[in-house]
DNA sequence: CAAACATAGCTAGGATGCTTAGCAATAAGG
DNA sequence: CCTTATTGCTAAGCATCCTAGCTATGTTTG
């Protein structure tokens, strides 16, 4: 979170780190212009930002993701949490243990199924998380609201197609979800 | 990568998971409309995609990130790699060990500084990585080229502002980095 | 109703990947 | 030459994940 420059004084052969934004880089990958570059930056920055929020709440990436799911859904069982986090139920037990130990969540018995446990996020922790997340969520919301309807339409359509590109790349077989982009 | 639905039959209190895309969710966070939603999807999908690429090359997330830096820069010293990955130099030694063991990179002595080591990515591994990355990189590039100049301008300006939002959120003090092209 | 099967959450033991601390070799400066 | 900084490495420890397996509870079936 301190040094993320491209000044690569140690790059060993060829200072080819500054291949520009519209050309190709050292290995011939097309840079896809400024738009692709900005998308890449957003992905990287969002990861940095999540780490920042996690540090603010003293939780690791997995636990923060769990908190986000809990905040969105209000409460979840460990099983459901393990499905959403894509980790084992054993690891989820530890995730909940850590969240409980920090006071970020509580375990409650399920009302009708005594096998189940209900994990509820602590109000204070939710408030702190929202405080941390608001700059970005609110910032993007503000940017979106400043757009004209036409601009918003253009941007949303483009982003939807980008989502389609990712989904096609991830699941070449069943990628008919976000409308097949012509580039597929 | 199999179940990522929002059908939350286990949500314990209030099925408030379907708060819609334009309203607020269970805790009152504004959803910032479809644009914010698509951005979030892109971030999530790009993480999934990186995992997918990493699996294809038999490397973990850190090692894949190292490979990406190596591909972009052509070659790097372990120290520079550790700075870019934001991990300790000790961890970087292990990263390079793993890449070398898999044949993805090689260690070479530095030409003029005998303390240094130069890590060079293997051509075959770079080719495989590019093969895996092309569907997304090329797909986004294609989408961008299909845009009209006006659309591209609108989208790039918006994405640049989103980048600014993230940077402001991460570094409230020194957020004048992405060269504030407020509209272009 | 009772036996068989399924589900939920937990514990135990092992693997992976990160950290801090400290080392030897090399470079740079007085 | 002698001191200090830098580089890359090793060693020991910690955090987090996984698989395997257990108990308790729920569900199905004869």
Short mmCIF file of C-alpha atoms (C1' of nucleotides) in Angstrom, two decimals:
data_model
loop_
_atom_site.label_atom_id
_atom_site.label_comp_id
_atom_site.label_asym_id
_atom_site.label_seq_id
_atom_site.Cartn_x
_atom_site.Cartn_y
_atom_site.Cartn_z
CA UNK A 1 0.00 0.00 0.00
CA UNK A 2 3.03 2.23 -0.22
CA UNK A 3 5.01 1.60 -3.33
CA UNK A 4 3.01 0.76 -6.37
CA UNK A 5 4.86 2.78 -8.95
CA UNK A 6 6.00 1.62 -12.29
CA UNK A 7 9.42 3.09 -11.84
CA UNK A 8 11.32 -0.14 -12.20
CA UNK A 9 14.92 0.83 -11.68
CA UNK A 10 15.70 -2.79 -11.02
CA UNK A 11 14.18 -4.16 -14.19
CA UNK A 12 17.06 -6.15 -15.42
CA UNK A 13 16.86 -6.09 -19.15
CA UNK A 14 15.30 -3.29 -21.10
CA UNK A 15 13.53 -0.53 -19.31
CA UNK A 16 10.54 -1.61 -21.37
CA UNK A 17 8.14 -1.00 -18.57
CA UNK A 18 6.87 2.18 -20.06
CA UNK A 19 5.53 0.74 -23.28
CA UNK A 20 2.79 3.30 -23.22
CA UNK A 21 -0.90 2.87 -22.84
CA UNK A 22 -1.98 2.31 -26.39
CA UNK A 23 0.72 0.07 -27.77
CA UNK A 24 1.84 -3.34 -26.71
CA UNK A 25 3.87 -4.34 -23.70
CA UNK A 26 7.11 -6.27 -23.43
CA UNK A 27 5.62 -9.53 -24.57
CA UNK A 28 3.25 -8.25 -27.21
CA UNK A 29 0.02 -8.24 -25.27
CA UNK A 30 -2.34 -5.67 -26.71
CA UNK A 31 -3.09 -3.06 -24.13
CA UNK A 32 -6.66 -2.60 -25.30
CA UNK A 33 -6.36 1.12 -24.85
CA UNK A 34 -7.31 3.23 -21.91
CA UNK A 35 -10.56 1.47 -21.22
CA UNK A 36 -8.94 -1.90 -20.63
CA UNK A 37 -6.28 -0.24 -18.57
CA UNK A 38 -8.80 1.47 -16.35
CA UNK A 39 -10.70 -1.76 -15.88
CA UNK A 40 -7.51 -3.45 -14.81
CA UNK A 41 -6.79 -0.63 -12.40
CA UNK A 42 -10.24 -0.91 -10.92
CA UNK A 43 -9.81 -4.61 -10.34
CA UNK A 44 -6.46 -4.09 -8.66
CA UNK A 45 -7.62 -1.15 -6.61
CA UNK A 46 -10.73 -2.92 -5.44
CA UNK A 47 -8.56 -5.71 -4.13
CA UNK A 48 -6.33 -3.20 -2.33
CA UNK A 49 -9.41 -1.51 -0.98
CA UNK A 50 -10.79 -4.74 0.42
CA UNK A 51 -7.52 -5.34 2.17
CA UNK A 52 -7.72 -1.85 3.56
CA UNK A 53 -11.20 -2.43 4.91
CA UNK A 54 -10.17 -5.78 6.31
CA UNK A 55 -7.29 -4.16 8.14
CA UNK A 56 -9.66 -1.56 9.56
CA UNK A 57 -11.80 -4.31 11.03
CA UNK A 58 -8.88 -6.56 11.98
CA UNK A 59 -10.04 -9.39 9.77
CA UNK A 60 -8.49 -11.24 6.88
CA UNK A 61 -9.90 -11.36 3.36
CA UNK A 62 -12.04 -14.43 3.94
CA UNK A 63 -13.54 -13.11 7.14
CA UNK A 64 -14.29 -9.78 5.52
CA UNK A 65 -16.04 -11.50 2.67
CA UNK A 66 -18.06 -13.42 5.23
CA UNK A 67 -19.00 -10.16 6.93
CA UNK A 68 -20.11 -8.71 3.62
CA UNK A 69 -22.36 -11.67 2.98
CA UNK A 70 -23.74 -11.40 6.48
CA UNK A 71 -24.40 -7.70 6.06
CA UNK A 72 -26.18 -8.19 2.76
CA UNK A 73 -28.27 -11.11 3.91
CA UNK A 74 -28.83 -10.07 7.50
CA UNK A 75 -27.85 -13.47 8.82
CA UNK A 76 -26.72 -16.82 7.48
CA UNK A 77 -26.02 -20.33 8.67
CA UNK A 78 -22.43 -21.60 8.55
CA UNK A 79 -23.34 -23.99 5.76
CA UNK A 80 -24.71 -21.26 3.56
CA UNK A 81 -21.70 -19.14 4.39
CA UNK A 82 -19.34 -21.92 3.35
CA UNK A 83 -21.15 -22.22 0.03
CA UNK A 84 -20.89 -18.50 -0.63
CA UNK A 85 -17.26 -18.27 0.39
CA UNK A 86 -16.46 -21.44 -1.50
CA UNK A 87 -14.53 -22.91 1.42
CA UNK A 88 -15.13 -26.04 3.48
CA UNK A 89 -17.54 -26.10 6.39
CA UNK A 90 -14.59 -26.77 8.66
CA UNK A 91 -12.90 -23.58 7.53
CA UNK A 92 -16.21 -21.78 7.98
CA UNK A 93 -16.37 -22.89 11.58
CA UNK A 94 -13.05 -21.15 12.10
CA UNK A 95 -14.20 -18.07 10.21
CA UNK A 96 -17.21 -17.76 12.49
CA UNK A 97 -15.02 -18.46 15.51
CA UNK A 98 -12.79 -15.54 14.58
CA UNK A 99 -15.68 -13.20 13.88
CA UNK A 100 -17.29 -14.12 17.19
CA UNK A 101 -14.00 -13.71 19.05
CA UNK A 102 -13.67 -10.19 17.67
CA UNK A 103 -17.26 -9.36 18.49
CA UNK A 104 -18.15 -8.93 14.85
CA UNK A 105 -20.83 -11.61 14.92
CA UNK A 106 -22.78 -13.89 17.18
CA UNK A 107 -23.98 -17.49 17.01
CA UNK A 108 -27.63 -18.15 17.73
CA UNK A 109 -29.62 -21.36 17.60
CA UNK A 110 -31.93 -21.71 14.65
CA UNK A 111 -35.58 -21.30 15.46
CA UNK A 112 -36.95 -24.45 13.88
CA UNK A 113 -33.95 -26.63 13.05
CA UNK A 114 -31.84 -27.48 16.06
CA UNK A 115 -28.95 -28.71 13.95
CA UNK A 116 -28.48 -25.27 12.52
CA UNK A 117 -26.70 -22.21 13.82
CA UNK A 118 -27.55 -18.71 12.78
CA UNK A 119 -24.68 -16.27 12.46
CA UNK A 120 -25.74 -12.67 13.01
CA UNK A 121 -23.42 -9.72 12.40
CA UNK A 122 -22.98 -7.28 15.27
CA UNK A 123 -24.64 -3.94 14.67
CA UNK A 124 -21.56 -1.97 15.70
CA UNK A 125 -19.34 -3.92 13.34
CA UNK A 126 -21.79 -3.49 10.50
CA UNK A 127 -21.77 0.22 11.14
CA UNK A 128 -17.98 0.34 11.08
CA UNK A 129 -17.84 -1.70 7.89
CA UNK A 130 -20.39 0.54 6.23
CA UNK A 131 -18.35 3.54 7.28
CA UNK A 132 -15.34 2.07 5.55
CA UNK A 133 -17.20 0.95 2.46
CA UNK A 134 -19.21 4.10 1.94
CA UNK A 135 -16.48 6.15 0.25
CA UNK A 136 -16.42 3.73 -2.65
CA UNK A 137 -20.04 2.61 -2.76
CA UNK A 138 -21.31 6.11 -2.32
CA UNK A 139 -18.68 7.53 -4.64
CA UNK A 140 -19.63 5.23 -7.47
CA UNK A 141 -23.29 5.87 -6.81
CA UNK A 142 -22.66 9.61 -7.03
CA UNK A 143 -20.74 9.25 -10.26
CA UNK A 144 -23.55 7.20 -11.70
CA UNK A 145 -26.16 9.74 -10.73
CA UNK A 146 -24.20 12.52 -12.35
CA UNK A 147 -24.43 10.78 -15.69
CA UNK A 148 -27.02 11.60 -18.29
CA UNK A 149 -29.45 8.78 -19.03
CA UNK A 150 -27.77 8.16 -22.36
CA UNK A 151 -24.34 7.97 -20.81
CA UNK A 152 -25.59 5.63 -18.15
CA UNK A 153 -27.10 3.40 -20.80
CA UNK A 154 -23.88 3.29 -22.78
CA UNK A 155 -21.79 2.52 -19.74
CA UNK A 156 -24.09 -0.09 -18.34
CA UNK A 157 -24.33 -1.84 -21.70
CA UNK A 158 -20.58 -1.88 -22.03
CA UNK A 159 -20.00 -3.19 -18.52
CA UNK A 160 -22.62 -5.86 -19.10
CA UNK A 161 -20.73 -7.00 -22.16
CA UNK A 162 -17.50 -7.04 -20.17
CA UNK A 163 -19.23 -9.27 -17.65
CA UNK A 164 -20.20 -11.47 -20.58
CA UNK A 165 -16.61 -11.66 -21.71
CA UNK A 166 -15.52 -12.88 -18.29
CA UNK A 167 -18.34 -15.37 -18.08
CA UNK A 168 -17.55 -16.72 -21.52
CA UNK A 169 -13.92 -17.07 -20.60
CA UNK A 170 -14.77 -18.88 -17.40
CA UNK A 171 -17.46 -21.17 -18.78
CA UNK A 172 -17.07 -21.55 -22.53
CA UNK A 173 -19.94 -24.00 -22.62
CA UNK A 174 -22.75 -22.29 -20.79
CA UNK A 175 -22.02 -18.63 -21.30
CA UNK A 176 -25.41 -17.58 -22.61
CA UNK A 177 -26.10 -15.46 -19.65
CA UNK A 178 -25.29 -11.85 -20.35
CA UNK A 179 -25.87 -11.85 -24.04
CA UNK A 180 -23.12 -13.21 -26.19
CA UNK A 181 -20.68 -10.49 -27.18
CA UNK A 182 -19.60 -10.67 -30.79
CA UNK A 183 -16.03 -11.11 -29.71
CA UNK A 184 -16.62 -14.46 -28.10
CA UNK B 1 -17.65 -21.98 -9.20
CA UNK B 2 -20.80 -24.01 -9.09
CA UNK B 3 -23.37 -22.51 -6.80
CA UNK B 4 -23.39 -18.79 -6.70
CA UNK B 5 -27.10 -18.10 -6.65
CA UNK B 6 -28.89 -15.78 -4.38
CA UNK B 7 -31.50 -18.31 -3.49
CA UNK B 8 -30.90 -18.15 0.21
CA UNK B 9 -33.31 -20.68 1.66
CA UNK B 10 -31.22 -20.73 4.80
CA UNK B 11 -31.31 -17.05 5.45
CA UNK B 12 -32.55 -17.08 8.95
CA UNK B 13 -34.46 -13.91 9.45
CA UNK B 14 -36.27 -12.12 6.71
CA UNK B 15 -35.87 -13.32 3.17
CA UNK B 16 -34.68 -9.83 2.43
CA UNK B 17 -32.12 -11.04 -0.02
CA UNK B 18 -34.11 -9.95 -3.02
CA UNK B 19 -34.15 -6.25 -2.29
CA UNK B 20 -33.86 -5.58 -5.98
CA UNK B 21 -31.15 -3.86 -7.89
CA UNK B 22 -32.12 -0.27 -7.58
CA UNK B 23 -33.21 -0.02 -3.97
CA UNK B 24 -31.31 -0.65 -0.82
CA UNK B 25 -30.29 -3.93 0.71
CA UNK B 26 -30.89 -5.39 4.11
CA UNK B 27 -28.71 -2.89 5.91
CA UNK B 28 -29.56 0.19 3.92
CA UNK B 29 -26.60 0.31 1.59
CA UNK B 30 -27.52 2.03 -1.65
CA UNK B 31 -27.14 -0.31 -4.55
CA UNK B 32 -25.96 2.39 -6.94
CA UNK B 33 -28.00 0.90 -9.73
CA UNK B 34 -26.97 -1.44 -12.47
CA UNK B 35 -23.64 0.22 -13.12
CA UNK B 36 -22.36 -0.37 -9.62
CA UNK B 37 -23.67 -3.88 -9.76
CA UNK B 38 -21.85 -4.65 -12.98
CA UNK B 39 -18.66 -3.20 -11.59
CA UNK B 40 -18.96 -5.45 -8.59
CA UNK B 41 -19.57 -8.42 -10.86
CA UNK B 42 -16.51 -7.58 -12.90
CA UNK B 43 -14.36 -7.44 -9.80
CA UNK B 44 -15.66 -10.77 -8.58
CA UNK B 45 -15.41 -12.42 -11.97
CA UNK B 46 -11.91 -11.19 -12.52
CA UNK B 47 -10.88 -12.81 -9.27
CA UNK B 48 -12.52 -16.07 -10.35
CA UNK B 49 -10.84 -15.77 -13.70
CA UNK B 50 -7.43 -15.33 -12.12
CA UNK B 51 -8.00 -18.44 -10.10
CA UNK B 52 -8.93 -20.22 -13.28
CA UNK B 53 -5.75 -19.11 -15.03
CA UNK B 54 -3.69 -20.01 -11.98
CA UNK B 55 -5.15 -23.49 -12.00
CA UNK B 56 -4.30 -23.84 -15.67
CA UNK B 57 -0.67 -23.08 -14.92
CA UNK B 58 -0.60 -25.01 -11.64
CA UNK B 59 0.29 -21.97 -9.60
CA UNK B 60 -1.38 -20.20 -6.71
CA UNK B 61 -2.61 -16.62 -6.78
CA UNK B 62 0.66 -15.10 -5.58
CA UNK B 63 2.77 -17.00 -8.05
CA UNK B 64 0.42 -16.08 -10.88
CA UNK B 65 0.67 -12.44 -9.94
CA UNK B 66 4.43 -12.78 -9.97
CA UNK B 67 4.26 -14.30 -13.45
CA UNK B 68 2.13 -11.42 -14.64
CA UNK B 69 4.65 -8.91 -13.38
CA UNK B 70 7.44 -10.87 -15.00
CA UNK B 71 5.58 -11.00 -18.28
CA UNK B 72 4.90 -7.30 -18.29
CA UNK B 73 8.40 -6.27 -17.29
CA UNK B 74 10.33 -8.97 -19.10
CA UNK B 75 12.40 -9.77 -16.01
CA UNK B 76 12.72 -8.64 -12.42
CA UNK B 77 14.91 -9.15 -9.40
CA UNK B 78 13.42 -10.88 -6.37
CA UNK B 79 13.54 -7.63 -4.41
CA UNK B 80 11.55 -5.76 -7.00
CA UNK B 81 9.13 -8.66 -7.20
CA UNK B 82 8.62 -8.61 -3.45
CA UNK B 83 7.83 -4.90 -3.61
CA UNK B 84 5.29 -5.40 -6.38
CA UNK B 85 3.64 -8.38 -4.74
CA UNK B 86 3.76 -6.65 -1.38
CA UNK B 87 5.15 -9.70 0.38
CA UNK B 88 8.42 -10.25 2.23
CA UNK B 89 11.62 -11.05 0.39
CA UNK B 90 11.64 -14.41 2.16
CA UNK B 91 8.25 -15.23 0.72
CA UNK B 92 9.48 -14.06 -2.66
CA UNK B 93 12.34 -16.51 -2.51
CA UNK B 94 9.77 -19.27 -2.15
CA UNK B 95 7.65 -17.83 -4.96
CA UNK B 96 10.63 -17.91 -7.30
CA UNK B 97 11.55 -21.38 -6.06
CA UNK B 98 8.12 -22.64 -7.01
CA UNK B 99 8.14 -20.95 -10.40
CA UNK B 100 11.58 -22.34 -11.15
CA UNK B 101 10.57 -25.81 -9.98
CA UNK B 102 7.64 -25.76 -12.41
CA UNK B 103 9.79 -24.48 -15.23
CA UNK B 104 7.88 -21.20 -15.39
CA UNK B 105 10.94 -19.06 -14.74
CA UNK B 106 14.69 -19.16 -14.38
CA UNK B 107 17.22 -17.49 -12.11
CA UNK B 108 20.16 -15.73 -13.72
CA UNK B 109 23.00 -13.73 -12.21
CA UNK B 110 22.77 -10.00 -12.64
CA UNK B 111 25.18 -8.56 -15.16
CA UNK B 112 26.70 -5.80 -13.09
CA UNK B 113 25.61 -6.43 -9.49
CA UNK B 114 26.67 -9.78 -8.21
CA UNK B 115 24.37 -9.61 -5.23
CA UNK B 116 21.34 -9.58 -7.46
CA UNK B 117 19.44 -12.33 -9.18
CA UNK B 118 17.42 -11.83 -12.33
CA UNK B 119 14.23 -13.83 -12.65
CA UNK B 120 13.24 -14.46 -16.25
CA UNK B 121 9.93 -16.02 -17.25
CA UNK B 122 10.09 -19.07 -19.50
CA UNK B 123 8.89 -18.41 -23.03
CA UNK B 124 6.67 -21.48 -23.11
CA UNK B 125 4.98 -20.51 -19.84
CA UNK B 126 4.45 -16.98 -21.05
CA UNK B 127 2.84 -18.35 -24.17
CA UNK B 128 0.52 -20.56 -22.14
CA UNK B 129 -0.41 -17.71 -19.85
CA UNK B 130 -1.13 -15.44 -22.78
CA UNK B 131 -3.30 -18.18 -24.27
CA UNK B 132 -5.32 -18.27 -21.08
CA UNK B 133 -5.54 -14.53 -20.70
CA UNK B 134 -6.40 -13.74 -24.29
CA UNK B 135 -10.12 -14.51 -24.10
CA UNK B 136 -10.56 -11.67 -21.63
CA UNK B 137 -7.91 -9.25 -22.82
CA UNK B 138 -8.86 -9.71 -26.43
CA UNK B 139 -12.54 -9.75 -25.64
CA UNK B 140 -12.40 -6.42 -23.86
CA UNK B 141 -10.24 -5.00 -26.62
CA UNK B 142 -12.81 -6.09 -29.17
CA UNK B 143 -15.64 -4.57 -27.20
CA UNK B 144 -13.71 -1.34 -26.97
CA UNK B 145 -13.03 -1.22 -30.67
CA UNK B 146 -16.69 -1.74 -31.47
CA UNK B 147 -17.54 1.43 -29.60
CA UNK B 148 -18.04 4.76 -31.29
CA UNK B 149 -15.49 7.40 -30.36
CA UNK B 150 -18.09 9.22 -28.27
CA UNK B 151 -19.04 6.08 -26.40
CA UNK B 152 -15.43 5.26 -25.76
CA UNK B 153 -14.85 8.73 -24.41
CA UNK B 154 -17.83 8.50 -22.08
CA UNK B 155 -16.83 5.10 -20.80
CA UNK B 156 -13.19 5.90 -20.32
CA UNK B 157 -14.01 9.11 -18.48
CA UNK B 158 -16.37 7.27 -16.19
CA UNK B 159 -13.93 4.49 -15.45
CA UNK B 160 -11.22 7.02 -14.78
CA UNK B 161 -13.46 8.66 -12.21
CA UNK B 162 -14.17 5.29 -10.63
CA UNK B 163 -10.42 4.78 -10.34
CA UNK B 164 -10.27 8.15 -8.68
CA UNK B 165 -12.93 7.12 -6.20
CA UNK B 166 -10.92 4.07 -5.20
CA UNK B 167 -7.71 6.03 -4.94
CA UNK B 168 -9.34 8.68 -2.82
CA UNK B 169 -10.76 6.03 -0.56
CA UNK B 170 -7.40 4.34 -0.20
CA UNK B 171 -5.26 7.44 0.23
CA UNK B 172 -7.36 10.41 1.34
CA UNK B 173 -4.23 12.51 1.53
CA UNK B 174 -2.41 11.91 -1.71
CA UNK B 175 -5.12 10.98 -4.17
CA UNK B 176 -3.77 13.04 -7.04
CA UNK B 177 -2.14 10.16 -8.77
CA UNK B 178 -4.13 9.09 -11.80
CA UNK B 179 -3.61 12.50 -13.26
CA UNK B 180 -7.02 13.92 -12.59
CA UNK B 181 -8.47 14.10 -16.08
CA UNK B 182 -11.76 15.21 -14.67
CA UNK B 183 -13.46 14.57 -17.97
CA UNK B 184 -10.80 13.16 -20.21
"C1'" DC C 1 -43.07 -46.14 15.35
"C1'" DA C 2 -38.32 -47.50 14.11
"C1'" DA C 3 -34.51 -48.12 11.18
"C1'" DA C 4 -31.88 -46.06 7.55
"C1'" DC C 5 -30.25 -42.19 5.36
"C1'" DA C 6 -29.21 -37.12 4.94
"C1'" DT C 7 -27.76 -32.75 6.78
"C1'" DA C 8 -25.42 -29.37 10.02
"C1'" DG C 9 -21.72 -28.06 12.62
"C1'" DC C 10 -17.69 -29.26 14.94
"C1'" DT C 11 -12.83 -31.33 16.02
"C1'" DA C 12 -8.30 -33.34 14.63
"C1'" DG C 13 -4.31 -33.69 11.87
"C1'" DG C 14 -1.81 -32.30 7.93
"C1'" DA C 15 -0.44 -29.17 4.04
"C1'" DT C 16 0.51 -24.62 2.23
"C1'" DG C 17 2.09 -20.05 2.28
"C1'" DC C 18 3.03 -16.08 4.79
"C1'" DT C 19 5.92 -13.55 8.54
"C1'" DT C 20 10.02 -12.12 11.45
"C1'" DA C 21 14.84 -12.80 12.54
"C1'" DG C 22 19.18 -13.46 11.18
"C1'" DC C 23 22.94 -14.82 7.93
"C1'" DA C 24 26.77 -14.41 4.13
"C1'" DA C 25 28.10 -12.05 0.00
"C1'" DT C 26 28.50 -7.89 -2.44
"C1'" DA C 27 28.42 -2.87 -3.16
"C1'" DA C 28 29.05 1.96 -1.82
"C1'" DG C 29 31.00 5.75 0.90
"C1'" DG C 30 34.18 8.04 4.27
"C1'" DC D 1 40.71 -0.06 4.59
"C1'" DC D 2 36.57 -0.07 7.43
"C1'" DT D 3 31.79 0.85 8.10
"C1'" DT D 4 27.22 0.76 6.46
"C1'" DA D 5 23.54 -0.61 3.17
"C1'" DT D 6 21.54 -3.92 0.10
"C1'" DT D 7 20.46 -8.52 -1.80
"C1'" DG D 8 18.89 -13.01 -1.53
"C1'" DC D 9 18.65 -16.82 1.29
"C1'" DT D 10 17.57 -20.11 5.46
"C1'" DA D 11 15.15 -21.21 9.77
"C1'" DA D 12 11.45 -21.20 12.88
"C1'" DG D 13 6.83 -19.91 13.82
"C1'" DC D 14 2.09 -18.59 12.77
"C1'" DA D 15 -2.30 -18.34 10.17
"C1'" DT D 16 -5.50 -20.47 7.26
"C1'" DC D 17 -7.08 -23.88 4.46
"C1'" DC D 18 -8.18 -28.89 3.45
"C1'" DT D 19 -9.73 -33.90 4.19
"C1'" DA D 20 -11.57 -37.18 7.32
"C1'" DG D 21 -14.47 -38.33 10.69
"C1'" DC D 22 -17.67 -37.55 14.71
"C1'" DT D 23 -22.21 -36.35 17.07
"C1'" DA D 24 -26.71 -34.49 17.02
"C1'" DT D 25 -30.73 -33.61 14.60
"C1'" DG D 26 -33.98 -34.01 10.80
"C1'" DT D 27 -36.23 -36.76 7.04
"C1'" DT D 28 -37.71 -40.71 4.66
"C1'" DT D 29 -39.37 -45.27 4.38
"C1'" DG D 30 -40.91 -49.94 5.58
#
